[in-house]
Amino acid sequence: MELKFADRMDSFKEGIFTTLANIKKERIKENKPVYDLSVGTPDFLPEKHVIDALVEAAKIPENYKYAITDTDELISAVQTWYRRRYDTELEKDEIMSLYGSQEGMSRIALTVCNPGETILVPNPGYPVFAIGPMLNDANIVNYELREENGYLIDFSSIPENIAKEAKAILVSYPANPICRLAPVSFYEELIAWAKKYNVIVLHDNAYSELVYDGKRGISFLSVEGAREVGIEFNSLSKTYNLTGARISFAVGNKEIISQFKKLRSQIDYGIFLPVQKAAVAALLGPQDSVENNRAEYERRRNALRDGLESIGWKGMVSEGTMFAWAPLPEGYTDSNDFVLELIEKAGVFCVPGSVFGSLGEGYVRFALVHNVEGMKKIVESIKNSGILEK
Ligand SMILES: Cc1ncc(COP(=O)(O)O)c(C=O)c1O
């Protein structure tokens, strides 16, 4: 039998992450050095009280039923967390859980767009911002994030006809991969623009707890008018190192939350109850690990940035997230070629900026997943490779 697949499957080529993983395997086999700063998986563990909560709940046979909905306890914990952390009150029907923000963003367009309708996404941007809506047959239009605008959206550059036809805009700060923050004034401008053109705002806030240099991440929902125009995704993955447990939230505009819940109730039976228990423990328990993680990422960022500068690779920036964004060293223009050469000569793995959109070309993204000693070794390896002497 000849198996015939959907045309959309042709648009998924072997991704760079698969290529990098294969090269890594080969190098390990050949006993060559591997310093992997490509994938953003935290190397920290969840706190003991969070694991304990999950384990205890996992011992109760009743907890293996379909959860169907979020527990009252979980919704109340999210309310408490938003109040404590962002001074923002949420009503119960402004909150829903998801199997990670990734899952939420891969499906939200089904709720807000008909096939062919326009959704605006950042270039450069985190891949699922475009892939999610694309899977939902939305029309993807990029808005540009440029260094000269501080990587903020220049709303005047979005053509009037595009703004008028757009159903939604995906926005995310602290931003992966460009590692920049947005001030409150930016969100005020975003909300005013969204109201003017009747565009739903979908804000991804995965990194509000990973912000450096004495600044503090904010919630989109803490800005006046936000819940009239949109929702925010907020994840426990990076804040509490619960990446594999798969739990995050969408919060904000009641109508959007209600429609999204209705959609998800057709395809999902709720988050495993022990995972809900772990989330409650994380949100309501001691918060010192959040600050400890943040401070450790900042030390790593400093070590990498200062080390690279000391060997002549200038311009690496990270104001927040668990990544850093760096222009290619002088003499290089193609980020894909550069990454492969960096692996070959120094054993250092990072991600070509072009993966994140055409405006990512000319840059690479490092994940801050090695400690300070590791970062020093990495810098040494880059220096000794001679790759900067082009
Ligand atoms: C910007 C951004 N949003 C969302 C996610 C995924 O979050 P979750 O684990 O909640 O799906 C990531 C993961 O790297 C991310 O970088």
mmCIF file of C-alpha atoms and ligand atoms in Angstrom:
data_model
loop_
_atom_site.group_PDB
_atom_site.id
_atom_site.type_symbol
_atom_site.label_atom_id
_atom_site.label_comp_id
_atom_site.label_asym_id
_atom_site.label_seq_id
_atom_site.Cartn_x
_atom_site.Cartn_y
_atom_site.Cartn_z
ATOM 1 C CA MET A 1 0.000 0.000 0.000
ATOM 2 C CA GLU A 2 1.220 3.467 -0.813
ATOM 3 C CA LEU A 3 0.951 5.626 2.295
ATOM 4 C CA LYS A 4 -0.095 9.181 1.562
ATOM 5 C CA PHE A 5 0.482 11.892 4.117
ATOM 6 C CA ALA A 6 -0.734 15.428 4.561
ATOM 7 C CA ASP A 7 1.048 18.067 2.465
ATOM 8 C CA ARG A 8 1.994 19.920 5.650
ATOM 9 C CA MET A 9 4.376 17.094 6.539
ATOM 10 C CA ASP A 10 6.591 18.216 3.635
ATOM 11 C CA SER A 11 7.216 21.506 5.413
ATOM 12 C CA PHE A 12 8.986 19.743 8.296
ATOM 13 C CA LYS A 13 12.558 19.150 7.228
ATOM 14 C CA GLU A 14 15.116 17.537 9.533
ATOM 15 C CA GLY A 15 15.587 20.312 12.082
ATOM 16 C CA ILE A 16 18.923 21.719 13.160
ATOM 17 C CA PHE A 17 18.424 20.142 16.593
ATOM 18 C CA THR A 18 18.377 16.669 15.005
ATOM 19 C CA THR A 19 21.488 17.533 12.985
ATOM 20 C CA LEU A 20 23.263 18.805 16.097
ATOM 21 C CA ALA A 21 22.196 15.745 18.104
ATOM 22 C CA ASN A 22 23.628 13.432 15.417
ATOM 23 C CA ILE A 23 26.929 15.333 15.305
ATOM 24 C CA LYS A 24 27.063 15.226 19.107
ATOM 25 C CA LYS A 25 26.576 11.444 19.119
ATOM 26 C CA GLU A 26 29.378 11.007 16.580
ATOM 27 C CA ARG A 27 31.770 13.227 18.542
ATOM 28 C CA ILE A 28 31.059 11.373 21.778
ATOM 29 C CA LYS A 29 31.746 8.065 19.976
ATOM 30 C CA GLU A 30 35.033 9.457 18.704
ATOM 31 C CA ASN A 31 35.972 10.777 22.142
ATOM 32 C CA LYS A 32 36.041 14.353 20.902
ATOM 33 C CA PRO A 33 35.115 17.172 23.290
ATOM 34 C CA VAL A 34 31.460 18.234 23.455
ATOM 35 C CA TYR A 35 30.333 21.473 25.118
ATOM 36 C CA ASP A 36 26.615 21.638 24.490
ATOM 37 C CA LEU A 37 25.007 25.066 24.786
ATOM 38 C CA SER A 38 22.344 24.378 22.189
ATOM 39 C CA VAL A 39 19.225 23.092 23.949
ATOM 40 C CA GLY A 40 17.423 25.062 26.687
ATOM 41 C CA THR A 41 16.854 22.272 29.170
ATOM 42 C CA PRO A 42 17.658 23.454 32.712
ATOM 43 C CA ASP A 43 20.378 21.450 34.453
ATOM 44 C CA PHE A 44 18.837 22.259 37.857
ATOM 45 C CA LEU A 45 16.536 19.920 39.758
ATOM 46 C CA PRO A 46 13.089 20.680 41.120
ATOM 47 C CA GLU A 47 12.919 21.357 44.864
ATOM 48 C CA LYS A 48 12.480 18.392 47.213
ATOM 49 C CA HIS A 49 9.110 19.586 48.529
ATOM 50 C CA VAL A 50 7.811 19.660 44.953
ATOM 51 C CA ILE A 51 9.017 16.137 44.164
ATOM 52 C CA ASP A 52 7.632 14.923 47.507
ATOM 53 C CA ALA A 53 4.217 16.386 46.710
ATOM 54 C CA LEU A 54 4.193 14.577 43.379
ATOM 55 C CA VAL A 55 5.409 11.276 44.846
ATOM 56 C CA GLU A 56 2.893 11.326 47.711
ATOM 57 C CA ALA A 57 0.041 12.056 45.330
ATOM 58 C CA ALA A 58 1.271 9.335 42.966
ATOM 59 C CA LYS A 59 0.832 6.757 45.767
ATOM 60 C CA ILE A 60 -2.913 7.401 45.914
ATOM 61 C CA PRO A 61 -4.738 5.103 43.465
ATOM 62 C CA GLU A 62 -7.665 7.548 43.158
ATOM 63 C CA ASN A 63 -5.294 10.012 41.523
ATOM 64 C CA TYR A 64 -4.964 7.828 38.423
ATOM 65 C CA LYS A 65 -8.437 8.738 37.212
ATOM 66 C CA TYR A 66 -8.913 11.303 34.486
ATOM 67 C CA ALA A 67 -8.496 14.650 36.198
ATOM 68 C CA ILE A 68 -10.956 16.235 33.689
ATOM 69 C CA THR A 69 -10.486 19.714 35.134
ATOM 70 C CA ASP A 70 -8.041 21.781 37.160
ATOM 71 C CA THR A 71 -8.462 21.272 40.909
ATOM 72 C CA ASP A 72 -9.787 24.206 42.957
ATOM 73 C CA GLU A 73 -6.549 24.009 44.889
ATOM 74 C CA LEU A 74 -4.507 24.542 41.735
ATOM 75 C CA ILE A 75 -6.564 27.487 40.504
ATOM 76 C CA SER A 76 -6.357 29.083 43.938
ATOM 77 C CA ALA A 77 -2.551 28.570 43.964
ATOM 78 C CA VAL A 78 -2.239 30.375 40.625
ATOM 79 C CA GLN A 79 -4.351 33.233 41.991
ATOM 80 C CA THR A 80 -2.120 33.473 45.055
ATOM 81 C CA TRP A 81 1.058 33.353 42.951
ATOM 82 C CA TYR A 82 -0.100 36.112 40.577
ATOM 83 C CA ARG A 83 -1.112 38.227 43.576
ATOM 84 C CA ARG A 84 2.214 37.730 45.390
ATOM 85 C CA ARG A 85 4.458 37.890 42.394
ATOM 86 C CA TYR A 86 2.834 40.508 40.129
ATOM 87 C CA ASP A 87 0.348 42.208 42.459
ATOM 88 C CA THR A 88 -2.316 41.090 39.976
ATOM 89 C CA GLU A 89 -5.729 39.694 40.871
ATOM 90 C CA LEU A 90 -7.098 36.900 38.701
ATOM 91 C CA GLU A 91 -10.607 35.515 38.835
ATOM 92 C CA LYS A 92 -11.082 31.750 38.756
ATOM 93 C CA ASP A 93 -12.487 31.816 35.247
ATOM 94 C CA GLU A 94 -9.461 33.730 34.018
ATOM 95 C CA ILE A 95 -7.179 30.711 34.591
ATOM 96 C CA MET A 96 -6.627 27.358 32.895
ATOM 97 C CA SER A 97 -3.806 24.829 32.910
ATOM 98 C CA LEU A 98 -1.972 23.456 29.883
ATOM 99 C CA TYR A 99 0.532 20.691 29.179
ATOM 100 C CA GLY A 100 3.216 23.341 28.866
ATOM 101 C CA SER A 101 3.080 26.665 27.063
ATOM 102 C CA GLN A 102 4.354 24.887 23.973
ATOM 103 C CA GLU A 103 1.144 22.862 23.841
ATOM 104 C CA GLY A 104 -0.942 25.959 24.494
ATOM 105 C CA MET A 105 0.717 27.932 21.743
ATOM 106 C CA SER A 106 0.472 25.054 19.315
ATOM 107 C CA ARG A 107 -3.338 25.072 19.690
ATOM 108 C CA ILE A 108 -4.442 28.580 20.568
ATOM 109 C CA ALA A 109 -4.821 29.605 16.931
ATOM 110 C CA LEU A 110 -7.614 27.014 16.600
ATOM 111 C CA THR A 111 -9.551 29.129 19.080
ATOM 112 C CA VAL A 112 -8.825 32.602 17.731
ATOM 113 C CA CYS A 113 -8.402 32.169 13.948
ATOM 114 C CA ASN A 114 -10.322 30.645 11.081
ATOM 115 C CA PRO A 115 -8.191 28.953 8.409
ATOM 116 C CA GLY A 116 -6.429 31.600 6.345
ATOM 117 C CA GLU A 117 -6.832 34.369 8.891
ATOM 118 C CA THR A 118 -3.765 36.324 9.893
ATOM 119 C CA ILE A 119 -1.714 35.936 13.019
ATOM 120 C CA LEU A 120 1.352 38.104 13.626
ATOM 121 C CA VAL A 121 4.493 36.462 14.981
ATOM 122 C CA PRO A 122 7.985 37.759 15.718
ATOM 123 C CA ASN A 123 11.000 37.438 13.437
ATOM 124 C CA PRO A 124 13.266 36.345 15.028
ATOM 125 C CA GLY A 125 11.094 34.315 17.373
ATOM 126 C CA TYR A 126 10.693 31.052 19.220
ATOM 127 C CA PRO A 127 9.722 28.493 16.533
ATOM 128 C CA VAL A 128 6.340 27.323 17.938
ATOM 129 C CA PHE A 129 5.009 30.897 17.702
ATOM 130 C CA ALA A 130 4.829 30.355 13.942
ATOM 131 C CA ILE A 131 4.580 26.557 13.744
ATOM 132 C CA GLY A 132 1.530 26.403 16.061
ATOM 133 C CA PRO A 133 -0.616 28.786 14.013
ATOM 134 C CA MET A 134 0.713 27.209 10.809
ATOM 135 C CA LEU A 135 -0.526 23.784 11.974
ATOM 136 C CA ASN A 136 -3.883 25.433 12.538
ATOM 137 C CA ASP A 137 -3.869 26.741 8.942
ATOM 138 C CA ALA A 138 -3.580 30.377 9.965
ATOM 139 C CA ASN A 139 -1.870 32.890 7.694
ATOM 140 C CA ILE A 140 1.452 33.710 9.369
ATOM 141 C CA VAL A 141 2.769 37.246 8.961
ATOM 142 C CA ASN A 142 6.050 38.203 10.609
ATOM 143 C CA TYR A 143 6.680 41.435 12.433
ATOM 144 C CA GLU A 144 10.289 42.466 12.706
ATOM 145 C CA LEU A 145 12.416 42.679 15.818
ATOM 146 C CA ARG A 146 15.539 44.679 15.082
ATOM 147 C CA GLU A 147 18.511 45.527 17.206
ATOM 148 C CA GLU A 148 18.215 49.217 16.264
ATOM 149 C CA ASN A 149 14.731 49.311 17.887
ATOM 150 C CA GLY A 150 15.979 47.603 21.045
ATOM 151 C CA TYR A 151 14.309 44.450 19.680
ATOM 152 C CA LEU A 152 10.893 45.916 20.525
ATOM 153 C CA ILE A 153 8.031 45.991 18.019
ATOM 154 C CA ASP A 154 7.942 49.144 15.930
ATOM 155 C CA PHE A 155 4.150 49.313 15.605
ATOM 156 C CA SER A 156 4.377 51.957 12.888
ATOM 157 C CA SER A 157 6.183 49.397 10.700
ATOM 158 C CA ILE A 158 3.164 47.045 10.693
ATOM 159 C CA PRO A 159 1.190 48.044 7.586
ATOM 160 C CA GLU A 160 -2.330 49.321 8.264
ATOM 161 C CA ASN A 161 -3.943 46.619 6.093
ATOM 162 C CA ILE A 162 -2.085 43.867 7.967
ATOM 163 C CA ALA A 163 -3.029 45.330 11.353
ATOM 164 C CA LYS A 164 -6.666 45.502 10.236
ATOM 165 C CA GLU A 165 -6.790 41.917 8.995
ATOM 166 C CA ALA A 166 -4.810 40.400 11.927
ATOM 167 C CA LYS A 167 -6.816 38.313 14.385
ATOM 168 C CA ALA A 168 -4.015 37.911 16.914
ATOM 169 C CA ILE A 169 -0.437 38.851 17.687
ATOM 170 C CA LEU A 170 2.050 36.651 19.532
ATOM 171 C CA VAL A 171 4.377 38.630 21.757
ATOM 172 C CA SER A 172 6.990 37.408 24.204
ATOM 173 C CA TYR A 173 9.351 39.158 26.600
ATOM 174 C CA PRO A 174 11.774 38.282 28.163
ATOM 175 C CA ALA A 175 12.363 37.047 24.640
ATOM 176 C CA ASN A 176 13.863 33.825 23.398
ATOM 177 C CA PRO A 177 16.129 33.931 21.362
ATOM 178 C CA ILE A 178 17.007 37.639 21.474
ATOM 179 C CA CYS A 179 17.182 37.792 25.281
ATOM 180 C CA ARG A 180 15.720 41.281 25.656
ATOM 181 C CA LEU A 181 13.069 42.687 28.017
ATOM 182 C CA ALA A 182 10.176 45.039 27.341
ATOM 183 C CA PRO A 183 9.306 48.010 29.564
ATOM 184 C CA VAL A 184 5.784 48.711 30.843
ATOM 185 C CA SER A 185 5.485 51.531 28.290
ATOM 186 C CA PHE A 186 5.902 48.925 25.525
ATOM 187 C CA TYR A 187 2.957 46.908 26.860
ATOM 188 C CA GLU A 188 0.860 50.088 27.096
ATOM 189 C CA GLU A 189 1.607 50.771 23.444
ATOM 190 C CA LEU A 190 0.823 47.138 22.539
ATOM 191 C CA ILE A 191 -2.544 47.279 24.317
ATOM 192 C CA ALA A 192 -3.489 50.578 22.669
ATOM 193 C CA TRP A 193 -2.509 49.183 19.236
ATOM 194 C CA ALA A 194 -4.455 45.942 19.887
ATOM 195 C CA LYS A 195 -7.575 47.899 20.860
ATOM 196 C CA LYS A 196 -7.280 50.179 17.838
ATOM 197 C CA TYR A 197 -7.127 47.259 15.401
ATOM 198 C CA ASN A 198 -9.146 44.708 17.383
ATOM 199 C CA VAL A 199 -6.261 42.228 17.596
ATOM 200 C CA ILE A 200 -6.016 39.584 20.346
ATOM 201 C CA VAL A 201 -2.714 39.628 22.238
ATOM 202 C CA LEU A 202 -1.135 36.306 23.181
ATOM 203 C CA HIS A 203 1.779 36.984 25.515
ATOM 204 C CA ASP A 204 4.284 34.249 26.350
ATOM 205 C CA ASN A 205 5.908 34.967 29.708
ATOM 206 C CA ALA A 206 8.008 31.808 30.161
ATOM 207 C CA TYR A 207 10.999 33.736 31.518
ATOM 208 C CA SER A 208 9.628 36.389 33.862
ATOM 209 C CA GLU A 209 11.663 34.871 36.718
ATOM 210 C CA LEU A 210 14.922 34.846 34.759
ATOM 211 C CA VAL A 211 15.795 38.524 34.501
ATOM 212 C CA TYR A 212 19.217 39.998 35.253
ATOM 213 C CA ASP A 213 21.023 43.127 36.396
ATOM 214 C CA GLY A 214 18.675 43.897 39.279
ATOM 215 C CA LYS A 215 15.574 44.166 37.075
ATOM 216 C CA ARG A 216 12.368 42.234 37.674
ATOM 217 C CA GLY A 217 10.124 40.562 35.113
ATOM 218 C CA ILE A 218 6.537 41.716 34.905
ATOM 219 C CA SER A 219 3.259 40.193 33.815
ATOM 220 C CA PHE A 220 1.467 41.525 30.739
ATOM 221 C CA LEU A 221 -1.698 41.210 32.848
ATOM 222 C CA SER A 222 -0.385 43.694 35.396
ATOM 223 C CA VAL A 223 -0.697 46.412 32.749
ATOM 224 C CA GLU A 224 -3.979 48.284 32.574
ATOM 225 C CA GLY A 225 -6.307 47.093 29.822
ATOM 226 C CA ALA A 226 -4.380 43.848 29.177
ATOM 227 C CA ARG A 227 -7.191 41.488 30.075
ATOM 228 C CA GLU A 228 -9.545 43.256 27.701
ATOM 229 C CA VAL A 229 -7.287 42.323 24.785
ATOM 230 C CA GLY A 230 -5.551 39.074 25.580
ATOM 231 C CA ILE A 231 -4.061 36.303 27.617
ATOM 232 C CA GLU A 232 -0.660 35.342 28.970
ATOM 233 C CA PHE A 233 1.077 31.965 28.977
ATOM 234 C CA ASN A 234 3.092 31.344 32.122
ATOM 235 C CA SER A 235 5.071 28.182 32.597
ATOM 236 C CA LEU A 236 6.430 26.251 35.562
ATOM 237 C CA SER A 237 9.092 24.679 33.337
ATOM 238 C CA LYS A 238 11.925 27.134 33.830
ATOM 239 C CA THR A 239 10.761 28.859 37.022
ATOM 240 C CA TYR A 240 10.605 25.606 38.993
ATOM 241 C CA ASN A 241 12.635 23.280 36.740
ATOM 242 C CA LEU A 242 9.563 21.186 36.040
ATOM 243 C CA THR A 243 10.181 20.954 32.294
ATOM 244 C CA GLY A 244 9.327 17.252 32.028
ATOM 245 C CA ALA A 245 6.233 17.426 34.247
ATOM 246 C CA ARG A 246 4.544 19.508 31.530
ATOM 247 C CA ILE A 247 2.417 22.070 33.303
ATOM 248 C CA SER A 248 1.802 25.718 32.577
ATOM 249 C CA PHE A 249 -1.085 28.187 32.512
ATOM 250 C CA ALA A 250 -2.993 30.474 30.260
ATOM 251 C CA VAL A 251 -4.466 33.391 32.191
ATOM 252 C CA GLY A 252 -6.338 36.535 31.277
ATOM 253 C CA ASN A 253 -9.342 37.455 29.158
ATOM 254 C CA LYS A 254 -12.319 35.362 30.300
ATOM 255 C CA GLU A 255 -13.846 34.876 26.887
ATOM 256 C CA ILE A 256 -10.605 33.646 25.364
ATOM 257 C CA ILE A 257 -9.987 31.339 28.336
ATOM 258 C CA SER A 258 -13.534 29.987 28.154
ATOM 259 C CA GLN A 259 -13.287 29.324 24.395
ATOM 260 C CA PHE A 260 -9.856 27.747 24.763
ATOM 261 C CA LYS A 261 -11.116 25.510 27.588
ATOM 262 C CA LYS A 262 -14.045 24.483 25.398
ATOM 263 C CA LEU A 263 -11.655 23.535 22.600
ATOM 264 C CA ARG A 264 -9.315 21.619 24.873
ATOM 265 C CA SER A 265 -12.197 19.769 26.554
ATOM 266 C CA GLN A 266 -12.748 18.054 23.184
ATOM 267 C CA ILE A 267 -9.226 16.633 23.115
ATOM 268 C CA ASP A 268 -7.945 16.444 26.669
ATOM 269 C CA TYR A 269 -8.975 14.942 30.026
ATOM 270 C CA GLY A 270 -6.958 17.106 32.349
ATOM 271 C CA ILE A 271 -3.502 17.137 33.856
ATOM 272 C CA PHE A 272 -2.375 14.099 35.917
ATOM 273 C CA LEU A 273 -3.440 14.927 39.484
ATOM 274 C CA PRO A 274 0.012 14.326 41.050
ATOM 275 C CA VAL A 275 1.426 16.896 38.609
ATOM 276 C CA GLN A 276 -1.275 19.350 39.708
ATOM 277 C CA LYS A 277 -0.218 18.674 43.321
ATOM 278 C CA ALA A 278 3.435 19.309 42.447
ATOM 279 C CA ALA A 279 2.475 22.593 40.798
ATOM 280 C CA VAL A 280 0.591 23.691 43.931
ATOM 281 C CA ALA A 281 3.633 22.844 46.067
ATOM 282 C CA ALA A 282 5.895 24.816 43.721
ATOM 283 C CA LEU A 283 3.624 27.871 43.535
ATOM 284 C CA LEU A 284 2.857 28.079 47.262
ATOM 285 C CA GLY A 285 6.038 26.654 48.808
ATOM 286 C CA PRO A 286 9.335 28.368 49.628
ATOM 287 C CA GLN A 287 10.507 30.505 46.721
ATOM 288 C CA ASP A 288 14.253 30.761 47.475
ATOM 289 C CA SER A 289 15.141 28.300 44.705
ATOM 290 C CA VAL A 290 13.644 30.690 42.145
ATOM 291 C CA GLU A 291 16.097 33.408 43.162
ATOM 292 C CA ASN A 292 18.984 30.928 43.472
ATOM 293 C CA ASN A 293 18.413 29.692 39.925
ATOM 294 C CA ARG A 294 18.133 33.197 38.579
ATOM 295 C CA ALA A 295 21.373 34.249 40.279
ATOM 296 C CA GLU A 296 23.201 31.177 38.947
ATOM 297 C CA TYR A 297 22.057 31.854 35.380
ATOM 298 C CA GLU A 298 23.268 35.431 35.775
ATOM 299 C CA ARG A 299 26.713 34.246 36.946
ATOM 300 C CA ARG A 300 26.896 31.948 33.927
ATOM 301 C CA ARG A 301 25.846 34.752 31.604
ATOM 302 C CA ASN A 302 28.552 36.983 33.070
ATOM 303 C CA ALA A 303 31.204 34.278 32.734
ATOM 304 C CA LEU A 304 30.330 33.600 29.097
ATOM 305 C CA ARG A 305 29.963 37.261 28.117
ATOM 306 C CA ASP A 306 33.140 38.418 29.876
ATOM 307 C CA GLY A 307 35.096 35.408 28.645
ATOM 308 C CA LEU A 308 34.046 35.911 25.025
ATOM 309 C CA GLU A 309 34.818 39.626 25.231
ATOM 310 C CA SER A 310 38.254 38.862 26.642
ATOM 311 C CA ILE A 311 39.099 36.760 23.583
ATOM 312 C CA GLY A 312 37.745 39.323 21.136
ATOM 313 C CA TRP A 313 34.213 38.049 20.489
ATOM 314 C CA LYS A 314 32.142 41.086 21.382
ATOM 315 C CA GLY A 315 28.444 41.848 21.580
ATOM 316 C CA MET A 316 26.875 38.897 23.428
ATOM 317 C CA VAL A 317 23.781 40.066 25.318
ATOM 318 C CA SER A 318 21.281 38.566 27.717
ATOM 319 C CA GLU A 319 18.976 40.770 29.770
ATOM 320 C CA GLY A 320 16.886 37.733 30.657
ATOM 321 C CA THR A 321 15.850 34.133 29.736
ATOM 322 C CA MET A 322 18.183 31.154 30.099
ATOM 323 C CA PHE A 323 19.903 32.037 26.821
ATOM 324 C CA ALA A 324 22.337 34.568 25.389
ATOM 325 C CA TRP A 325 22.304 36.113 21.917
ATOM 326 C CA ALA A 326 25.550 36.947 20.162
ATOM 327 C CA PRO A 327 26.436 38.428 16.789
ATOM 328 C CA LEU A 328 28.753 36.247 14.721
ATOM 329 C CA PRO A 329 32.406 37.075 15.217
ATOM 330 C CA GLU A 330 34.014 39.277 12.585
ATOM 331 C CA GLY A 331 34.604 37.566 9.272
ATOM 332 C CA TYR A 332 31.521 35.313 9.460
ATOM 333 C CA THR A 333 28.123 35.905 7.866
ATOM 334 C CA ASP A 334 26.335 32.554 7.759
ATOM 335 C CA SER A 335 25.208 31.377 11.184
ATOM 336 C CA ASN A 336 24.652 27.771 10.112
ATOM 337 C CA ASP A 337 28.161 27.444 8.644
ATOM 338 C CA PHE A 338 29.641 29.188 11.665
ATOM 339 C CA VAL A 339 27.920 26.824 14.125
ATOM 340 C CA LEU A 340 29.198 23.764 12.254
ATOM 341 C CA GLU A 341 32.725 25.221 12.192
ATOM 342 C CA LEU A 342 32.537 26.069 15.905
ATOM 343 C CA ILE A 343 31.604 22.461 16.656
ATOM 344 C CA GLU A 344 34.326 21.086 14.415
ATOM 345 C CA LYS A 345 37.074 23.315 15.774
ATOM 346 C CA ALA A 346 36.064 23.895 19.408
ATOM 347 C CA GLY A 347 33.471 21.233 20.222
ATOM 348 C CA VAL A 348 31.076 24.018 21.246
ATOM 349 C CA PHE A 349 27.423 23.568 20.258
ATOM 350 C CA CYS A 350 25.045 26.525 19.926
ATOM 351 C CA VAL A 351 22.089 27.331 17.670
ATOM 352 C CA PRO A 352 22.312 29.314 14.426
ATOM 353 C CA GLY A 353 20.192 32.469 14.630
ATOM 354 C CA SER A 354 18.648 31.679 11.234
ATOM 355 C CA VAL A 355 16.610 28.894 12.926
ATOM 356 C CA PHE A 356 14.549 31.656 14.559
ATOM 357 C CA GLY A 357 13.725 33.518 11.351
ATOM 358 C CA SER A 358 15.486 35.452 8.613
ATOM 359 C CA LEU A 359 16.356 38.327 10.973
ATOM 360 C CA GLY A 360 18.165 35.883 13.234
ATOM 361 C CA GLU A 361 20.799 35.400 10.531
ATOM 362 C CA GLY A 362 24.136 36.846 11.628
ATOM 363 C CA TYR A 363 23.651 35.677 15.249
ATOM 364 C CA VAL A 364 23.895 32.572 17.404
ATOM 365 C CA ARG A 365 22.031 31.582 20.567
ATOM 366 C CA PHE A 366 23.743 30.010 23.547
ATOM 367 C CA ALA A 367 21.817 28.206 26.311
ATOM 368 C CA LEU A 368 23.246 29.007 29.747
ATOM 369 C CA VAL A 369 23.353 25.362 30.754
ATOM 370 C CA HIS A 370 26.962 25.040 31.939
ATOM 371 C CA ASN A 371 28.196 26.392 35.241
ATOM 372 C CA VAL A 372 30.812 29.143 35.560
ATOM 373 C CA GLU A 373 33.722 26.670 35.412
ATOM 374 C CA GLY A 374 32.173 25.078 32.338
ATOM 375 C CA MET A 375 31.749 28.469 30.670
ATOM 376 C CA LYS A 376 35.417 29.244 31.304
ATOM 377 C CA LYS A 377 36.440 25.956 29.665
ATOM 378 C CA ILE A 378 34.186 26.734 26.725
ATOM 379 C CA VAL A 379 35.757 30.161 26.259
ATOM 380 C CA GLU A 380 39.217 28.576 26.469
ATOM 381 C CA SER A 381 38.274 26.009 23.859
ATOM 382 C CA ILE A 382 36.961 28.719 21.503
ATOM 383 C CA LYS A 383 40.144 30.732 22.020
ATOM 384 C CA ASN A 384 42.426 27.755 21.348
ATOM 385 C CA SER A 385 40.447 26.677 18.276
ATOM 386 C CA GLY A 386 41.685 29.705 16.341
ATOM 387 C CA ILE A 387 38.163 30.280 14.979
ATOM 388 C CA LEU A 388 38.278 33.959 15.919
ATOM 389 C CA GLU A 389 41.428 34.560 13.899
ATOM 390 C CA LYS A 390 39.708 34.832 10.562
HETATM 391 C C1 LIG B 1 9.787 31.344 24.846
HETATM 392 C C2 LIG B 1 9.400 29.982 25.290
HETATM 393 N N1 LIG B 1 8.117 29.711 25.522
HETATM 394 C C3 LIG B 1 7.731 28.492 25.928
HETATM 395 C C4 LIG B 1 8.635 27.473 26.097
HETATM 396 C C5 LIG B 1 8.154 26.114 26.481
HETATM 397 O O1 LIG B 1 7.559 26.137 27.710
HETATM 398 P P1 LIG B 1 6.786 24.856 28.257
HETATM 399 O O2 LIG B 1 7.815 23.935 28.819
HETATM 400 O O3 LIG B 1 5.856 25.427 29.280
HETATM 401 O O4 LIG B 1 6.064 24.238 27.111
HETATM 402 C C6 LIG B 1 9.981 27.704 25.890
HETATM 403 C C7 LIG B 1 10.957 26.613 26.067
HETATM 404 O O5 LIG B 1 12.125 26.711 25.765
HETATM 405 C C8 LIG B 1 10.374 28.993 25.470
HETATM 406 O O6 LIG B 1 11.661 29.268 25.238
#
